[in-house]
Short mmCIF file of C-alpha atoms and ligand atoms in Angstrom, two decimals:
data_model
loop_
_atom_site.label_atom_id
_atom_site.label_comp_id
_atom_site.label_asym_id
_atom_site.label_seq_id
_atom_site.Cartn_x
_atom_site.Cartn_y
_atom_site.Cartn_z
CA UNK A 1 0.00 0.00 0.00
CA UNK A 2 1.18 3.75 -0.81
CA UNK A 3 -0.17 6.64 0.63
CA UNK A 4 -0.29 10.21 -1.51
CA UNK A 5 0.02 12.79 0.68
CA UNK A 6 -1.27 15.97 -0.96
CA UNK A 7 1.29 18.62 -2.26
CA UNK A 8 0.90 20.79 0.15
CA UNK A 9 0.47 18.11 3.06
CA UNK A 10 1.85 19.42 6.50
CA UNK A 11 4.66 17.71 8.49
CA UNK A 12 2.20 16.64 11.27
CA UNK A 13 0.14 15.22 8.73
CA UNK A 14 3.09 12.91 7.43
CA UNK A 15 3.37 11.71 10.80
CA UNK A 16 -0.25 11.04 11.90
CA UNK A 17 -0.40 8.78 8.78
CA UNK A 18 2.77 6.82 9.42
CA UNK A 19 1.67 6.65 13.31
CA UNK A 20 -1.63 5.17 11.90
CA UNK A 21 0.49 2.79 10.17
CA UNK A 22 2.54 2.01 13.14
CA UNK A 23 -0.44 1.47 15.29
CA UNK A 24 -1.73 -1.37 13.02
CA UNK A 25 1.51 -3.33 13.64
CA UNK A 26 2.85 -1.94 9.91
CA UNK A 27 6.03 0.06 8.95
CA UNK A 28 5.85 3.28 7.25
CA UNK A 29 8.71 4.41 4.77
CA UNK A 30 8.40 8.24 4.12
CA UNK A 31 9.73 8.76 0.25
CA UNK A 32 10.03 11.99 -0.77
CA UNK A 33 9.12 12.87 -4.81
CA UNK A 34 9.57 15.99 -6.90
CA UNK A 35 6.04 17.19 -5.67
CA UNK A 36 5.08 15.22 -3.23
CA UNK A 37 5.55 12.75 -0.22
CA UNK A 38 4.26 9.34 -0.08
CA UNK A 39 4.44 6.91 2.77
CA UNK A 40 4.70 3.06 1.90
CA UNK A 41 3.76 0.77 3.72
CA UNK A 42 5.35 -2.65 4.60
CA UNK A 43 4.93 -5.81 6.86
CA UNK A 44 1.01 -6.20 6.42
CA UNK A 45 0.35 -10.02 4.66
CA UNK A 46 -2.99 -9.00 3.17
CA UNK A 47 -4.18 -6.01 1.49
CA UNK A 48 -4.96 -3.09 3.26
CA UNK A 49 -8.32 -0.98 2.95
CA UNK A 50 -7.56 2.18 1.24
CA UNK A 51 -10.40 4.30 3.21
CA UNK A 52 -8.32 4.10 6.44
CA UNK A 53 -6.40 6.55 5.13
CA UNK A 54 -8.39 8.18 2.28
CA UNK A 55 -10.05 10.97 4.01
CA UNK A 56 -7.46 11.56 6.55
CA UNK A 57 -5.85 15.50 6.64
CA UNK A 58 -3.52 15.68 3.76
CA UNK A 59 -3.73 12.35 2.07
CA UNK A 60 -4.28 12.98 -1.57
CA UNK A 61 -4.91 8.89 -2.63
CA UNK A 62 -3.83 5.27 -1.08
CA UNK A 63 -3.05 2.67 -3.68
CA UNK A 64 -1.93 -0.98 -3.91
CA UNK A 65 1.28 -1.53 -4.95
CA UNK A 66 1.18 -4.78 -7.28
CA UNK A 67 4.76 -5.37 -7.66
CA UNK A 68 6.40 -7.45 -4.83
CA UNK A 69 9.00 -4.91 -4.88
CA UNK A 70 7.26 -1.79 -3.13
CA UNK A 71 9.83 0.90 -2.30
CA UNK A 72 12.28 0.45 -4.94
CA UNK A 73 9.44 -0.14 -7.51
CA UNK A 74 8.06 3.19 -10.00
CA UNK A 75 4.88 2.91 -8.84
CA UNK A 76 5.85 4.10 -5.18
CA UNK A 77 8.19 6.28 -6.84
CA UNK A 78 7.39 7.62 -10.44
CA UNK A 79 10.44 9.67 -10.71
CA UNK A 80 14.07 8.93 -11.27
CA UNK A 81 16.41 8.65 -7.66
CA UNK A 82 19.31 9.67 -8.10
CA UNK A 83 22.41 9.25 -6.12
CA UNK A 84 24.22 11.87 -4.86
CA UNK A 85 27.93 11.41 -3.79
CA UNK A 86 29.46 14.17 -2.79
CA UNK A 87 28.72 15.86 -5.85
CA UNK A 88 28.65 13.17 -8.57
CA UNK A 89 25.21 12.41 -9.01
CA UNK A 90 24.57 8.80 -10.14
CA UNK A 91 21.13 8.45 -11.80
CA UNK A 92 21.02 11.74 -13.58
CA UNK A 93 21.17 12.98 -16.83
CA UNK A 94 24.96 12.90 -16.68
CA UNK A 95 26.62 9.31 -17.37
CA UNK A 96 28.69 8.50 -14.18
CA UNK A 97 32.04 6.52 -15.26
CA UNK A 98 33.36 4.47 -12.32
CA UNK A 99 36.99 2.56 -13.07
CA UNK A 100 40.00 0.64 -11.71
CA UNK A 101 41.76 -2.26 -11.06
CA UNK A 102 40.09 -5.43 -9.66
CA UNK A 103 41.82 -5.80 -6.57
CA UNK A 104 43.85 -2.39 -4.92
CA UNK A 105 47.46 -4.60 -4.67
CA UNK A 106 50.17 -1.78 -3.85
CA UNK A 107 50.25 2.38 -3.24
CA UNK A 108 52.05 2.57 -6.76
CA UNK A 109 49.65 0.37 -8.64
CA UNK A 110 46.10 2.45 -7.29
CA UNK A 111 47.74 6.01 -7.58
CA UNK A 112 48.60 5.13 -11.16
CA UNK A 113 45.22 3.71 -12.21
CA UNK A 114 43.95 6.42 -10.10
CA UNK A 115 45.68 9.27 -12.20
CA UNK A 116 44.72 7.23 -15.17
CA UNK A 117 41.11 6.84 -14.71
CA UNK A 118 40.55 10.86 -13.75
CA UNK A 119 42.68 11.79 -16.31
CA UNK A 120 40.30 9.76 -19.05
CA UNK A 121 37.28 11.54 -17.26
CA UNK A 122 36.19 8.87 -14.99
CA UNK A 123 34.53 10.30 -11.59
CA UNK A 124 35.15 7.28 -9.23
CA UNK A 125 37.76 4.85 -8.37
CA UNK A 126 36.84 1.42 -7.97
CA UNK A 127 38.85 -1.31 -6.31
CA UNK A 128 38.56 -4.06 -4.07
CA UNK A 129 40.14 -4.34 -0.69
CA UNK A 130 38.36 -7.70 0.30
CA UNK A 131 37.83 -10.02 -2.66
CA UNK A 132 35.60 -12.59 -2.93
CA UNK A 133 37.27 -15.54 -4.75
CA UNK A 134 36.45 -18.69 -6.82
CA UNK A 135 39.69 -20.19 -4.89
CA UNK A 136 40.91 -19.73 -1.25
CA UNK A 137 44.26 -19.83 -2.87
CA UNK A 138 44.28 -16.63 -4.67
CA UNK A 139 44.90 -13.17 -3.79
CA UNK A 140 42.30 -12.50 -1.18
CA UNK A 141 42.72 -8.28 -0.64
CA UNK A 142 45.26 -6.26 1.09
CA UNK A 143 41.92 -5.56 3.55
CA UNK A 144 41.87 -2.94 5.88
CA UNK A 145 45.47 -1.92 4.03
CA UNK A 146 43.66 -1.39 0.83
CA UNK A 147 40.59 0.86 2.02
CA UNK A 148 43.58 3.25 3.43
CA UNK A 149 45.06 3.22 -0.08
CA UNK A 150 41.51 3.89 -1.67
CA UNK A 151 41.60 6.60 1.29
CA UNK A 152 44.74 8.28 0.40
CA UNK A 153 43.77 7.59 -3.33
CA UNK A 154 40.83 9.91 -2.94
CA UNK A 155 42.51 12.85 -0.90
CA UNK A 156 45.58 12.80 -4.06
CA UNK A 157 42.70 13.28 -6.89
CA UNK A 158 39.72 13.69 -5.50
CA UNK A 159 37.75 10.42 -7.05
CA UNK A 160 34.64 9.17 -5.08
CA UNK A 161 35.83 5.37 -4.02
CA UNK A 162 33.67 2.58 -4.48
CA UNK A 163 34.91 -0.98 -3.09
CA UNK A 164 33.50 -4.23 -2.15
CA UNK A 165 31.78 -4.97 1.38
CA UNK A 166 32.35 -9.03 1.43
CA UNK A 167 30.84 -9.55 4.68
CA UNK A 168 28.73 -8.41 7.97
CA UNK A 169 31.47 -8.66 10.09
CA UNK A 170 33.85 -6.06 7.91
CA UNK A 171 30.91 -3.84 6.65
CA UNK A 172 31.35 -1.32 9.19
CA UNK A 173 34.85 -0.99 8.62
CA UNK A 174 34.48 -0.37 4.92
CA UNK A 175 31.97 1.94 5.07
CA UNK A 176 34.36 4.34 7.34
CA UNK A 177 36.40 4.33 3.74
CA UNK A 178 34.06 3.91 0.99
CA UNK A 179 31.97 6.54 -0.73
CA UNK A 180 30.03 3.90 -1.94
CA UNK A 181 29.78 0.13 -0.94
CA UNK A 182 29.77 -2.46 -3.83
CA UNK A 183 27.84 -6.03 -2.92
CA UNK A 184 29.10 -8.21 -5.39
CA UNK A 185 27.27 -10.75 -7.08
CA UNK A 186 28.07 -13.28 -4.73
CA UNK A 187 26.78 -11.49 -2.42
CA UNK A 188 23.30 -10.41 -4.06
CA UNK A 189 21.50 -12.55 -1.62
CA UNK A 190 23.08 -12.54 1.12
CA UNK A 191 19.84 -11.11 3.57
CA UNK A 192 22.17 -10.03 6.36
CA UNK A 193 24.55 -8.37 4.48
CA UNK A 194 21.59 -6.25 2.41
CA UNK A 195 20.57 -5.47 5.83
CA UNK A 196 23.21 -4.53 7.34
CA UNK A 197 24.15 -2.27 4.11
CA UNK A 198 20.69 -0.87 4.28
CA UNK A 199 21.44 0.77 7.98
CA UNK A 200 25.06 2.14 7.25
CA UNK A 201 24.00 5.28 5.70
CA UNK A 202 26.33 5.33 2.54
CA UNK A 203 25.47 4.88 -0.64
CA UNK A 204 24.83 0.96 -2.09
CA UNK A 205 25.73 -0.41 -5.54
CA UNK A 206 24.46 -4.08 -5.88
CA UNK A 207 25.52 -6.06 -8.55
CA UNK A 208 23.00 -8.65 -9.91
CA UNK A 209 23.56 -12.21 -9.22
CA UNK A 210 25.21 -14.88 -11.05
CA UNK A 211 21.97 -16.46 -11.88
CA UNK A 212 19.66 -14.05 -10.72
CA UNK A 213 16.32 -12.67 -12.17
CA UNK A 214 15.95 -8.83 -12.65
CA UNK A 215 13.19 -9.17 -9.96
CA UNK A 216 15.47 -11.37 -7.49
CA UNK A 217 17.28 -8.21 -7.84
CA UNK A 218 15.17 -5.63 -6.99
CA UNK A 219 13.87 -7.99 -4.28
CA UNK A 220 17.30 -7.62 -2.99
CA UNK A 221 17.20 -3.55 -3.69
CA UNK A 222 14.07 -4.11 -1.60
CA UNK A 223 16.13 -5.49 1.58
CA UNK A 224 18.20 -2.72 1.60
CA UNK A 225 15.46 0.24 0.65
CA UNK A 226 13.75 -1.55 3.71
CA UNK A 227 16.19 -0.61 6.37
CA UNK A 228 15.26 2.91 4.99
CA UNK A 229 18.97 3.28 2.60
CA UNK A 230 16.75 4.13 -0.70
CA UNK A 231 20.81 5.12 -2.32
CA UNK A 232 20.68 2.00 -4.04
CA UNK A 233 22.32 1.68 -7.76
CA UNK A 234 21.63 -1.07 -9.70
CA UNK A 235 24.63 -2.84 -12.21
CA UNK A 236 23.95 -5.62 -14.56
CA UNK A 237 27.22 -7.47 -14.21
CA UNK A 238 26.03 -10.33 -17.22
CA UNK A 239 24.49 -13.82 -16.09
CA UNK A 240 25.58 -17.03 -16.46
CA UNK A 241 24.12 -18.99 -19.87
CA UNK A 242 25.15 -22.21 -21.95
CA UNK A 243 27.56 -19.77 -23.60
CA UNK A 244 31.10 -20.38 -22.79
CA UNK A 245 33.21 -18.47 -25.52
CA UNK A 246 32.86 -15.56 -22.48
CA UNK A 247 32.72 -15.35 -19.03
CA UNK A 248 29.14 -14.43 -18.52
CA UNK A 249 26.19 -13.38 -20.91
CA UNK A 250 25.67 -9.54 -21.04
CA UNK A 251 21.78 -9.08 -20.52
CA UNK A 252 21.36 -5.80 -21.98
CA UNK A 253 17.77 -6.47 -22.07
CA UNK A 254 17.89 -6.11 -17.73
CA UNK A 255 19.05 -2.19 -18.31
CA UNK A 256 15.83 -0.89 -20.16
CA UNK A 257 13.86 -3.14 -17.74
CA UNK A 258 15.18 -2.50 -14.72
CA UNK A 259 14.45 1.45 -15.39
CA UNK A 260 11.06 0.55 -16.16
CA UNK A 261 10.06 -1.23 -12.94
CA UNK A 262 12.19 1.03 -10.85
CA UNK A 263 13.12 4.82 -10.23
CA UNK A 264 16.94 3.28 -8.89
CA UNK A 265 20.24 4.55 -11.03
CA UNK A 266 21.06 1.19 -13.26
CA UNK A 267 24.97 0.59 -14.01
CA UNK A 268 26.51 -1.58 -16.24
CA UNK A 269 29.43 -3.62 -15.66
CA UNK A 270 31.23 -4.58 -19.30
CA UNK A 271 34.53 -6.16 -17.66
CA UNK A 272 32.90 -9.16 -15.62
CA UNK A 273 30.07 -9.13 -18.81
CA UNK A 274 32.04 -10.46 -21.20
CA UNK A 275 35.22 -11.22 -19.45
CA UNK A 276 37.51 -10.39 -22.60
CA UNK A 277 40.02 -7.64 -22.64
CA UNK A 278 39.35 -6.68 -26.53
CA UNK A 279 35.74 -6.69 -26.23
CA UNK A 280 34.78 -4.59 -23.00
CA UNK A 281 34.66 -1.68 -25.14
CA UNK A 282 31.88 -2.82 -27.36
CA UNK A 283 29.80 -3.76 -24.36
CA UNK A 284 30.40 -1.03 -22.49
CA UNK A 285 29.30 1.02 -25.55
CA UNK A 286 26.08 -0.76 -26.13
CA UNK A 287 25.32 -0.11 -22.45
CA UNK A 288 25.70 3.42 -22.67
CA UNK A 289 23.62 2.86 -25.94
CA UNK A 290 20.96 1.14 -24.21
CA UNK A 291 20.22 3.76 -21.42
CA UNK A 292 22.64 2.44 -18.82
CA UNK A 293 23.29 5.08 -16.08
CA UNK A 294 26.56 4.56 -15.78
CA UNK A 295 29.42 2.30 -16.23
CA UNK A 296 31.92 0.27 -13.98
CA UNK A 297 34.87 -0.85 -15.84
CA UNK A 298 38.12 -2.59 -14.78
CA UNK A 299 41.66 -0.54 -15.54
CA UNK A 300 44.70 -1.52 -14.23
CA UNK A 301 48.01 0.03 -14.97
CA UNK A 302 49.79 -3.39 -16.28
CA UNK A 303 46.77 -5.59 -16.67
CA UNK A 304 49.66 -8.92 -17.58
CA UNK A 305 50.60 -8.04 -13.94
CA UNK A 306 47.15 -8.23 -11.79
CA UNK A 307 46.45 -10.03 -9.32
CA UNK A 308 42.72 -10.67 -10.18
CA UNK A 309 40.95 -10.60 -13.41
CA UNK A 310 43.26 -9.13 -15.75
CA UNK A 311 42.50 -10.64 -18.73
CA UNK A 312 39.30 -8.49 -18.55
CA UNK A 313 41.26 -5.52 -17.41
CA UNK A 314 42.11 -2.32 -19.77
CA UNK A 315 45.14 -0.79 -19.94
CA UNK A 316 45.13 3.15 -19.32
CA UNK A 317 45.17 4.21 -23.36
CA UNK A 318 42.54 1.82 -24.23
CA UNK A 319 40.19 2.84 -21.28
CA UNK A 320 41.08 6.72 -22.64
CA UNK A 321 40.16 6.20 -25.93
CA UNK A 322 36.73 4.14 -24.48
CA UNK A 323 35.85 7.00 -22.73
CA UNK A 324 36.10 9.22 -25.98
CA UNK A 325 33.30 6.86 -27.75
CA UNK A 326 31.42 7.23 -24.33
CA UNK A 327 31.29 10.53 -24.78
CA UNK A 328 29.84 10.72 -28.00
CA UNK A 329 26.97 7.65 -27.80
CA UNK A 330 25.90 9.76 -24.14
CA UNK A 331 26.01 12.54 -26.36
CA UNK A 332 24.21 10.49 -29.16
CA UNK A 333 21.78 9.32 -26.69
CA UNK A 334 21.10 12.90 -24.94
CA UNK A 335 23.17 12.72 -22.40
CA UNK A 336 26.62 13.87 -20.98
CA UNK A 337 29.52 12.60 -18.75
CA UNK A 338 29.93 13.57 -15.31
CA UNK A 339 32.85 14.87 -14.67
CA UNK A 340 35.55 13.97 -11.76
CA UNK A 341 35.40 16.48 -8.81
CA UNK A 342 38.23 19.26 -7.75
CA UNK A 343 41.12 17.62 -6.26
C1 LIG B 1 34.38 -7.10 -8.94
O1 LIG B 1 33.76 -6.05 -9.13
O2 LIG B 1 35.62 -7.21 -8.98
C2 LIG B 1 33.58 -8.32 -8.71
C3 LIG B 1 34.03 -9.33 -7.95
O3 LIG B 1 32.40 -8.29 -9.36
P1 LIG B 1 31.17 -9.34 -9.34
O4 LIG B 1 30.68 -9.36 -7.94
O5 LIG B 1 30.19 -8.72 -10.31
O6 LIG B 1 31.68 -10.66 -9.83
MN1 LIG B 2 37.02 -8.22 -10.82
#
């Protein structure tokens, strides 16, 4: 159920309708639109009769919300969200480039990529401190060592960090570093960790599972929206198919969807996509194509030399001359490319 509250609805009435809610055992999520605030309304089994709140001071309409996704969903929230992070504003009409290596794995390698990526216009670093690998034998993150790179990486050129939060019991931790905490795709349904992202207060971007459906997606967008974090970005990371000539299938489809059924920023990730050096730059152009909100790409300053993933990993000039197509399919597309903040 959503309540309208009428334009010009006063703060006391806000609150006697999410009391009201309250009082029948329900929670009430204030979202705040472009005109007006609604309240959802989650935890009820059944539907709930709209004329217990029709007719109350200031409420405008109360509908159902069909979807099983309710706060993250277009219905509850016609209008795009968009991001804001420090600045860079993810979800807008600008196209928000986020790049760097796979893993951070010394001072020398992130300050280079670092310099790289803002020098090819990209407005966030990304890098992971605590990796989540296929084998307990690989390169698992420099950890709590890495986020104070990615810190000192953002005070030399002023780049918004994004970087993986692996697990409940480190989440707290990261988020004292990150601008912006990644779940991974591993990750996409694990409930506690949603959770426990959804009451840190930074900003969330969750990649879509392995195998998971656009709406087990925004159900897990839901967990998070749920604790009341509604700075959720979505990134279609590809899927896994029959198709083995790459390392995942690129669902394309998932980034016109996905902006259908919800007002959340959608990314698109062309590095774990397709999983080929040569060919991240055709994916990430068709994503940009396509609507995508933004992209996350993997740059690493020797890509023969990393740690994790980089076959998929661009070297600076090729992610330069990338971002010089991205410019002009935005452009193409209506659309510009946010650009990195003051150092
Ligand atoms: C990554 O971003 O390096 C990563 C591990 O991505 P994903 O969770 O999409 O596999
Ligand atoms: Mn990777």
């Amino acid at each position: 159920m959503l309540v309208l509250m009428k334009p010009d609805a006063t703060a006391e009435q806000i609150e006697s309708v999410k009391e009201k809610v309250r009082v029948m055992g329900f929670t009430p999520h204030g979202i705040p639109g472009a005109q007006r605030v609604a309240v959802g309304i989650t935890g009820n089994r059944g539907p709930i009769e709209a004329d217990l709140f029709i007719g109350m001071p200031g409420v405008a309409d109360a509908l159902r919300v069909s979807q099983p996704f309710k706060l993250v969903s277009r219905d509850v929230k016609p209008e795009d969200t968009v991001v804001d992070v420090g600045g860079i504003r993810v979800g807008g009409p600008q196209v928000v480039v986020m790049a760097g290596p796979c893993s951070v794995e010394s001072e020398k390698q992130l300050l280079q990529a670092a310099e790289a990526v803002r020098a090819a216009g990209a407005s966030f670093l990304r890098g992971g401190a605590y990796k989540p690998r296929t084998s307990p034998y690989e390169f698992q993150g420099l950890r709590e060592d890495g986020l104070k790179l990615l810190a000192k990486a953002r005070q030399e050129t002023g780049l918004r960090i994004v970087t993986e939060v692996k697990d409940t019991e480190t989440a707290e931790l990261v988020a004292q570093y990150a601008d912006v905490l990644q779940i991974g795709a591993r990750n996409m349904q694990n409930f506690s960790l949603l959770e426990r992202a959804g009451e840190l207060g930074k900003p969330v971007l969750l990649k879509r599972g392995l195998s998971a459906t656009v709406k087990e997606l925004l159900m897990a967008a839901e967990y998070i929206a749920s604790r009341g974090n509604y700075q959720v970005i979505l990134c279609e990371r590809g899927i896994r198919t029959f198709e083995t000539a790459t390392r995942n299938t690129v669902d394309i489809n998932a980034i016109p969807v996905l902006q259908s059924l919800t007002h959340l920023p959608v990314l698109l990730d062309p590095s774990h996509g397709i999983g080929i050096r040569q060919h991240v730059p055709a994916i990430a152009r068709a994503g940009v194509a396509a609507g995508a909100d933004g992209l996350i790409v993997e740059v690493h300053p020797r890509p023969e030399e990393a740690l994790s993933d980089g076959f998929q990993s661009l070297a600076p000039p090729e992610f330069a001359s990338l971002m010089k197509q991205v410019e002009q399919i935005a452009h193409a597309v209506g659309r510009g490319v946010a650009q990195p903040a003051a150092r």
